[in-house]
């Protein structure tokens, strides 16, 4: 069996992911490129006697090295030297798509041009003279319709042919006399002074890229002679051409493209994206645009919450059943630490998180639908003006919306922001979007302290407070640590498409998986640790001899009362409670006692743990957000002001461990993770302090 | 005439892109360069950014940045 490595390159929205899925089916895995957070998708495609290892490069418009994605793609192509590069092109939008192809022609790699979206280009009346176009561009052309699996056999056949022959495009892009001369001058010096570098990069290409203002490659040059020549050449071109050299080069590339296209493309009917234009006229309409946007957001949340209710109930019963089943493996009434660990620690912790999977999946389903139809980029377009007012930009909208589901995929979604400052600000404020893990806290407290009639308003108020604080924080960050201009908003608005079931499902599952992974790893570990903290050390000597007293008790109520007293003593003796007491002086000013403090330590690890932990300190045993007895106890112990303070504190304070971990990974530095952790916790304290003291002053909700 | 002055359905040819270097380069990569033909579509509901069409595809650009692009109305 012969093995080949095939790279898939292409513009965003060219259908690259669809083609990749068609070729590899289920045999794919997602990782990261070494050292950076750019996603690397790989998969195997077996064809005849060949094993094709397909690598999906990030979707980019260019290889200009202005973003991490572009640098990663370029380095992969140079370092790995794939046997074939398949460029996926949106054939209905050929000129701009060919711009990337031209840069691959410059790299002299064996190429195949895949004219995808043939159905769309046909419908628009575009006709290609493929034979001639293929000759002019120097690479074989294959037509395909990705979403209908059409053209895949031909593609595989061509891949094998090109890989065997290693045929490289023989065409030459003409850069014009001035540029050619300067490229030559620089490349001569490169051959002389940078012998190591040109073993890696072809001298001519490297010289052209240096003129193309590739700062990443420029950093690799050590020879002063080369740098001096580069400066000289740049000045000459700027004088002769009246523009930066990279713009001169872009002009030449587009010149080459339009030359090739003029001779070979005919548009028989003048028909543009009519349907898309009509939808845009409504959806981004001056008057209707915003109401439609708000309505769709409302629909998204309505849809997520109502439809997830039933499956969440099923999952809850399932975990209840599982806990009972595991308990039944031990003799009834026996006490075993292992049993307690499995039932209270593992199932209680991980199960409590997994219960939210339906909620998350539905939210991501809605988000994927908006992304795959093309509405999401319109939402960013509509929101941009408002977002820039607070120091963010339109594209930050998508991660923020995702944040209502789970911060982990939301922070990963900030990858679409190419500017580092924009990206960091968005990443840091995303946790203020109240994620679904904070929901059980609200669902426990709101019914306990508020009348049915105002419950929805309280809930809505909490969410709104989060959004409001996110805006304030973004604004502060933009004018302090991340001072600077907001980056230009150049974003493609792809035509509207009917989403495919498969595409939407894959999208949704990929995002939800992050959440499940978090439950299986971080939360599992933390649940176990927390369980130990709230179980040990074990008190052996009690203030009363409970065992005897319980046996002597005559009625059930007394017995129960004594059991609870015993549990309370046990709990108070444990490490968790001691830590809770230790931090009591710090949380006293915001209205919390050590019991809430102990639960907050749990919430520190993962928000979902708060409710369960509160149940443990109040010796209620198994609790969830529907636990009526816990609500009664809480109502006796605290006023509604404290309940509001708990919710406010949990909303703002340090996000869960998994979020911190992703922030560290995605920002590339533990400092930002620490900043987020400390910053949010301090802010939570301050805001809660204000709430508590204002409330106390007016004696609101103090009972 | 600057690109930012155009209103919906107007068509224009780019005379000069005077944006700062990184943006000018990025726009050139996207096909918005000297000589390119632009069609302006309705702005976002709040009046900014602009919705433009170049080379047959649509993209966004803020008015602030469009101010530096000199065009000639067709
Ligand atoms: N009409 C038509 N639609 C297609 C074709 N191939 C893919 N699509 C659709 O085009 C949209 C974008 O496809 P993707 O595969 O997600 O594109 P991509 O290039 O990976 O885009 P990014 O994920 O944004 O980088 C999806 O809605 C696909 O269903 C095709 O040949 N014809």
Tab-separated table of N, CA and C in Angstrom, chain A residues 61-62 64 93 95-96 99 213 244 246-247 250-251 254 272-273 277 280 284-286 290 381 384-386 388 393 485-493, chain B residues 17 19-21 23-31 33-34 41-51 53 55-62 64-65:
chain	number	residue	atom	x	y	z
A	61	UNK	N	-7.659	33.496	3.030
A	61	UNK	CA	-7.786	34.171	1.744
A	61	UNK	C	-6.436	34.325	1.061
A	62	UNK	N	-5.392	34.219	1.850
A	62	UNK	CA	-4.066	34.518	1.326
A	62	UNK	C	-3.038	33.764	2.146
A	64	UNK	N	-0.338	35.537	3.284
A	64	UNK	CA	0.479	36.722	3.532
A	64	UNK	C	1.097	36.759	4.919
A	93	UNK	N	-17.172	32.166	-7.489
A	93	UNK	CA	-16.503	33.344	-6.949
A	93	UNK	C	-15.025	33.187	-7.273
A	95	UNK	N	-12.464	34.509	-9.142
A	95	UNK	CA	-11.290	35.374	-9.165
A	95	UNK	C	-10.636	35.498	-7.799
A	96	UNK	N	-11.454	35.793	-6.785
A	96	UNK	CA	-10.850	35.941	-5.479
A	96	UNK	C	-10.304	34.617	-4.959
A	99	UNK	N	-6.828	33.686	-6.080
A	99	UNK	CA	-5.715	34.439	-5.504
A	99	UNK	C	-4.861	33.551	-4.603
A	213	UNK	N	6.368	41.730	1.991
A	213	UNK	CA	6.211	42.212	3.366
A	213	UNK	C	5.788	41.094	4.317
A	244	UNK	N	3.122	50.320	-2.011
A	244	UNK	CA	3.958	49.337	-1.332
A	244	UNK	C	4.215	48.144	-2.249
A	246	UNK	N	4.112	45.020	-1.650
A	246	UNK	CA	3.154	43.912	-1.530
A	246	UNK	C	1.872	44.204	-2.308
A	247	UNK	N	1.568	45.497	-2.460
A	247	UNK	CA	0.383	45.822	-3.246
A	247	UNK	C	0.697	45.666	-4.730
A	250	UNK	N	0.350	42.042	-5.286
A	250	UNK	CA	-1.065	41.654	-5.344
A	250	UNK	C	-1.657	42.036	-6.696
A	251	UNK	N	-1.309	43.221	-7.188
A	251	UNK	CA	-1.805	43.654	-8.493
A	251	UNK	C	-1.379	42.691	-9.590
A	254	UNK	N	-3.369	39.478	-9.341
A	254	UNK	CA	-4.720	39.642	-9.874
A	254	UNK	C	-4.691	39.854	-11.372
A	272	UNK	N	-27.076	37.429	-10.698
A	272	UNK	CA	-26.242	37.388	-9.501
A	272	UNK	C	-26.981	36.623	-8.406
A	273	UNK	N	-26.492	36.772	-7.202
A	273	UNK	CA	-27.103	36.006	-6.106
A	273	UNK	C	-28.438	36.619	-5.731
A	277	UNK	N	-29.570	38.395	-2.192
A	277	UNK	CA	-29.817	39.840	-2.135
A	277	UNK	C	-31.171	40.146	-1.519
A	280	UNK	N	-30.998	39.545	2.206
A	280	UNK	CA	-30.263	40.643	2.834
A	280	UNK	C	-31.098	41.912	2.917
A	284	UNK	N	-31.045	42.707	6.797
A	284	UNK	CA	-30.185	43.811	7.225
A	284	UNK	C	-30.848	45.154	6.903
A	285	UNK	N	-32.153	45.091	6.741
A	285	UNK	CA	-32.916	46.297	6.456
A	285	UNK	C	-32.804	47.303	7.587
A	286	UNK	N	-32.800	48.558	7.201
A	286	UNK	CA	-32.603	49.627	8.170
A	286	UNK	C	-33.608	49.557	9.330
A	290	UNK	N	-32.832	45.165	13.018
A	290	UNK	CA	-32.631	44.970	14.456
A	290	UNK	C	-33.757	44.156	15.082
A	381	UNK	N	-22.315	41.740	11.456
A	381	UNK	CA	-22.411	42.975	10.663
A	381	UNK	C	-23.361	43.979	11.335
A	384	UNK	N	-21.868	45.241	14.804
A	384	UNK	CA	-20.534	45.853	14.831
A	384	UNK	C	-20.535	47.265	15.408
A	385	UNK	N	-21.503	48.064	14.957
A	385	UNK	CA	-21.528	49.463	15.393
A	385	UNK	C	-21.617	49.560	16.922
A	386	UNK	N	-22.502	48.762	17.501
A	386	UNK	CA	-22.655	48.785	18.956
A	386	UNK	C	-21.418	48.242	19.654
A	388	UNK	N	-18.346	48.194	18.647
A	388	UNK	CA	-17.174	49.082	18.605
A	388	UNK	C	-17.289	50.165	19.667
A	393	UNK	N	-15.598	44.291	18.594
A	393	UNK	CA	-15.993	44.436	17.194
A	393	UNK	C	-17.008	43.363	16.830
A	485	UNK	N	-6.315	51.241	18.467
A	485	UNK	CA	-7.412	51.299	17.512
A	485	UNK	C	-8.120	49.957	17.454
A	486	UNK	N	-9.403	50.004	17.202
A	486	UNK	CA	-10.121	48.768	16.939
A	486	UNK	C	-9.781	48.341	15.517
A	487	UNK	N	-9.523	47.040	15.347
A	487	UNK	CA	-9.088	46.607	14.013
A	487	UNK	C	-10.179	46.784	12.976
A	488	UNK	N	-9.768	47.036	11.743
A	488	UNK	CA	-10.750	47.179	10.668
A	488	UNK	C	-11.619	45.927	10.556
A	489	UNK	N	-12.814	46.152	10.148
A	489	UNK	CA	-13.793	45.053	10.092
A	489	UNK	C	-13.986	44.649	8.639
A	490	UNK	N	-13.073	43.846	8.165
A	490	UNK	CA	-13.196	43.352	6.794
A	490	UNK	C	-13.639	41.901	6.902
A	491	UNK	N	-14.892	41.647	6.620
A	491	UNK	CA	-15.419	40.300	6.802
A	491	UNK	C	-16.296	39.930	5.619
A	492	UNK	N	-16.080	38.744	5.090
A	492	UNK	CA	-16.910	38.317	3.972
A	492	UNK	C	-18.337	38.060	4.450
A	493	UNK	N	-19.309	38.447	3.625
A	493	UNK	CA	-20.698	38.074	3.893
A	493	UNK	C	-21.060	37.002	2.860
B	17	UNK	N	-6.115	53.557	-2.821
B	17	UNK	CA	-6.408	53.030	-1.487
B	17	UNK	C	-5.401	53.655	-0.533
B	19	UNK	N	-5.414	53.650	2.811
B	19	UNK	CA	-5.476	53.154	4.186
B	19	UNK	C	-4.065	52.858	4.683
B	20	UNK	N	-3.950	52.595	5.977
B	20	UNK	CA	-2.623	52.255	6.470
B	20	UNK	C	-2.195	50.905	5.908
B	21	UNK	N	-0.894	50.656	6.018
B	21	UNK	CA	-0.285	49.585	5.243
B	21	UNK	C	-0.946	48.210	5.379
B	23	UNK	N	-3.877	47.290	6.384
B	23	UNK	CA	-5.227	47.198	5.837
B	23	UNK	C	-5.202	47.266	4.312
B	24	UNK	N	-4.393	48.151	3.778
B	24	UNK	CA	-4.298	48.277	2.320
B	24	UNK	C	-3.902	46.938	1.710
B	25	UNK	N	-2.970	46.278	2.367
B	25	UNK	CA	-2.483	44.994	1.870
B	25	UNK	C	-3.580	43.942	1.957
B	26	UNK	N	-4.268	43.951	3.082
B	26	UNK	CA	-5.354	42.997	3.297
B	26	UNK	C	-6.442	43.209	2.245
B	27	UNK	N	-6.792	44.461	2.007
B	27	UNK	CA	-7.829	44.758	1.022
B	27	UNK	C	-7.382	44.340	-0.371
B	28	UNK	N	-6.099	44.548	-0.647
B	28	UNK	CA	-5.581	44.140	-1.959
B	28	UNK	C	-5.726	42.632	-2.123
B	29	UNK	N	-5.400	41.889	-1.058
B	29	UNK	CA	-5.571	40.432	-1.085
B	29	UNK	C	-7.022	40.056	-1.369
B	30	UNK	N	-7.935	40.848	-0.843
B	30	UNK	CA	-9.353	40.543	-1.015
B	30	UNK	C	-9.882	41.069	-2.353
B	31	UNK	N	-9.048	41.726	-3.111
B	31	UNK	CA	-9.458	42.184	-4.440
B	31	UNK	C	-9.845	43.653	-4.492
B	33	UNK	N	-8.553	46.863	-4.795
B	33	UNK	CA	-7.304	47.571	-5.091
B	33	UNK	C	-7.578	48.546	-6.214
B	34	UNK	N	-6.569	49.319	-6.545
B	34	UNK	CA	-6.713	50.317	-7.596
B	34	UNK	C	-7.316	49.670	-8.846
B	41	UNK	N	-23.865	48.306	-1.320
B	41	UNK	CA	-25.180	47.806	-0.916
B	41	UNK	C	-25.614	48.542	0.342
B	42	UNK	N	-26.838	48.357	0.796
B	42	UNK	CA	-27.283	49.133	1.960
B	42	UNK	C	-26.386	48.927	3.179
B	43	UNK	N	-26.169	49.987	3.941
B	43	UNK	CA	-25.358	49.908	5.155
B	43	UNK	C	-26.062	49.055	6.201
B	44	UNK	N	-25.320	48.720	7.256
B	44	UNK	CA	-25.922	48.003	8.387
B	44	UNK	C	-27.011	48.882	9.000
B	45	UNK	N	-27.988	48.284	9.671
B	45	UNK	CA	-29.122	49.062	10.197
B	45	UNK	C	-28.706	50.266	11.045
B	46	UNK	N	-27.594	50.164	11.743
B	46	UNK	CA	-27.195	51.300	12.575
B	46	UNK	C	-26.331	52.306	11.817
B	47	UNK	N	-26.254	52.153	10.492
B	47	UNK	CA	-25.565	53.138	9.679
B	47	UNK	C	-24.102	52.828	9.394
B	48	UNK	N	-23.555	51.841	10.057
B	48	UNK	CA	-22.170	51.450	9.861
B	48	UNK	C	-22.076	50.001	10.286
B	49	UNK	N	-21.248	49.170	9.736
B	49	UNK	CA	-20.348	49.290	8.587
B	49	UNK	C	-21.076	49.320	7.238
B	50	UNK	N	-20.267	49.455	6.168
B	50	UNK	CA	-20.818	49.396	4.828
B	50	UNK	C	-20.826	47.950	4.336
B	51	UNK	N	-21.680	47.722	3.366
B	51	UNK	CA	-21.785	46.404	2.743
B	51	UNK	C	-21.371	46.592	1.281
B	53	UNK	N	-19.594	45.154	-2.567
B	53	UNK	CA	-19.404	43.993	-3.429
B	53	UNK	C	-18.237	44.261	-4.372
B	55	UNK	N	-15.517	41.996	-7.077
B	55	UNK	CA	-15.259	40.703	-7.722
B	55	UNK	C	-16.432	39.733	-7.545
B	56	UNK	N	-17.628	40.255	-7.403
B	56	UNK	CA	-18.794	39.381	-7.334
B	56	UNK	C	-19.073	38.775	-5.969
B	57	UNK	N	-18.369	39.190	-4.931
B	57	UNK	CA	-18.720	38.683	-3.599
B	57	UNK	C	-18.876	39.856	-2.641
B	58	UNK	N	-19.512	39.599	-1.493
B	58	UNK	CA	-19.854	40.674	-0.567
B	58	UNK	C	-18.950	40.673	0.655
B	59	UNK	N	-18.642	41.847	1.137
B	59	UNK	CA	-17.927	41.934	2.404
B	59	UNK	C	-18.219	43.258	3.084
B	60	UNK	N	-17.712	43.401	4.319
B	60	UNK	CA	-18.015	44.594	5.112
B	60	UNK	C	-16.774	45.463	5.267
B	61	UNK	N	-17.005	46.747	5.459
B	61	UNK	CA	-15.916	47.678	5.726
B	61	UNK	C	-16.501	48.853	6.486
B	62	UNK	N	-15.803	49.303	7.539
B	62	UNK	CA	-16.342	50.431	8.291
B	62	UNK	C	-16.155	51.728	7.533
B	64	UNK	N	-15.216	54.544	8.653
B	64	UNK	CA	-13.954	55.118	9.095
B	64	UNK	C	-12.797	54.695	8.174
B	65	UNK	N	-12.807	53.431	7.736
B	65	UNK	CA	-11.741	52.953	6.868
B	65	UNK	C	-12.022	53.297	5.411
